[in-house]
């Protein structure tokens, strides 16, 4: 059995540790350096992972990394040596999209599954997507579906003036809901707001159709499908796959962007190359991979009542999430019944675009009463139509949809208990949830950062590992 450090050297740099075939800890470099989508890693990031996993650099058997330069494809694996903290360590280099697929397949409950990875890597066609098949410990790249719709999506994001594709592709998805798809070419482009919204709606529609076409062409060898790569942070497309494809069971790794390739590369080495047994993960094993903090039991009734009274709070609890979504440990929480909370948080607290929607988090046992979707959404990677939109307007987008998260007591008891108390007070088992950070900043990692953020923000209250701090 082995201890493996996984590294992503590219953008969304990250480091993880896999021990005896189990993912133990993971952190995005940006959380430590405070530079959004930072590249590679620093020694401080390595120390964070080693400390969290309670191992030393002397315990490391090998390093695994993805080929972020996209120079190898298919099933080719390179071997080299890399020096960390003065130690030269054997290193396996795994193809980029195979690493994406591995992050999803090896964290799933599936004994067999197809895997579809896609992102906006530019360059060669094969650098942008992959279909792989996993069975048991083995994961094999089968073919490139030759789609570059992720690249198109990124280029349109920039043409619309929303910002760099790497940072703002998700903004295009929210913008698209205000428009209507139509036939266009960029020669007729104008800066008219409605025209730009219609272009966003069109590229979103094209993206969803192309994803479904690729999924439709996959063979019928398995009823399971794993989705990975930055393109599958697109919740609308994910939902179309669940609702309209031939597959019955689905899995995402929460960090399905390039930050997750460190995990995928390490798990590929552990299972495919070293043949170590796979681990059966629960949702909480994949959501929360940061370091432990001592936590006091929060005063749930008091905090829930303050939210019901209109307070907007910061919620910092325990291990940080791995991936771009705030899943209940680094969150800003508010009452979804108040329609003004959306504008208030967008403009006053987060200083971001007016059209950006906010996500609801709902008790898993109640979600089907509020959202029209066939399966739970523990990682906030699906959108659904809101059934009682008039009751939760702050989290209902212009098209009646919401990018929702479901939560149960096993996954995050503290988060669950707070929402349950809010339900006891209001009859609504839903809170507005957005990430605990400012515009363009990484999500907060430490208690000190949470307190500093609170002091300069317009939040009404901050809960830090159970302790209440009032403004």
PDB file of C-alpha atoms in Angstrom, residues 16 102 113 164 170 198-199 201 222 246 256 270 312 329 331 403 421 423 430 453:
ATOM      1  CA  UNK A  16      -3.982  16.154  -2.640  1.00  0.00           C
ATOM      2  CA  UNK A 102     -10.335   9.203 -12.924  1.00  0.00           C
ATOM      3  CA  UNK A 113     -19.081   3.287 -15.864  1.00  0.00           C
ATOM      4  CA  UNK A 164     -11.756  35.810 -19.365  1.00  0.00           C
ATOM      5  CA  UNK A 170     -20.106  30.273 -15.376  1.00  0.00           C
ATOM      6  CA  UNK A 198     -29.718  36.214 -26.845  1.00  0.00           C
ATOM      7  CA  UNK A 199     -26.191  35.257 -27.935  1.00  0.00           C
ATOM      8  CA  UNK A 201     -28.780  31.856 -24.652  1.00  0.00           C
ATOM      9  CA  UNK A 222     -23.018   0.465 -18.868  1.00  0.00           C
ATOM     10  CA  UNK A 246     -30.199   6.916 -21.803  1.00  0.00           C
ATOM     11  CA  UNK A 256     -14.634  18.675 -11.693  1.00  0.00           C
ATOM     12  CA  UNK A 270      -3.338   4.009  -6.771  1.00  0.00           C
ATOM     13  CA  UNK A 312     -27.314  37.998   6.273  1.00  0.00           C
ATOM     14  CA  UNK A 329     -18.711  25.129   5.387  1.00  0.00           C
ATOM     15  CA  UNK A 331     -20.950  30.117   2.976  1.00  0.00           C
ATOM     16  CA  UNK A 403     -28.904  25.655  -9.087  1.00  0.00           C
ATOM     17  CA  UNK A 421     -34.324  25.161  12.595  1.00  0.00           C
ATOM     18  CA  UNK A 423     -37.818  25.357   8.613  1.00  0.00           C
ATOM     19  CA  UNK A 430     -34.458  26.263   2.196  1.00  0.00           C
ATOM     20  CA  UNK A 453     -13.612  39.487   5.821  1.00  0.00           C
TER      21      UNK A 453
END
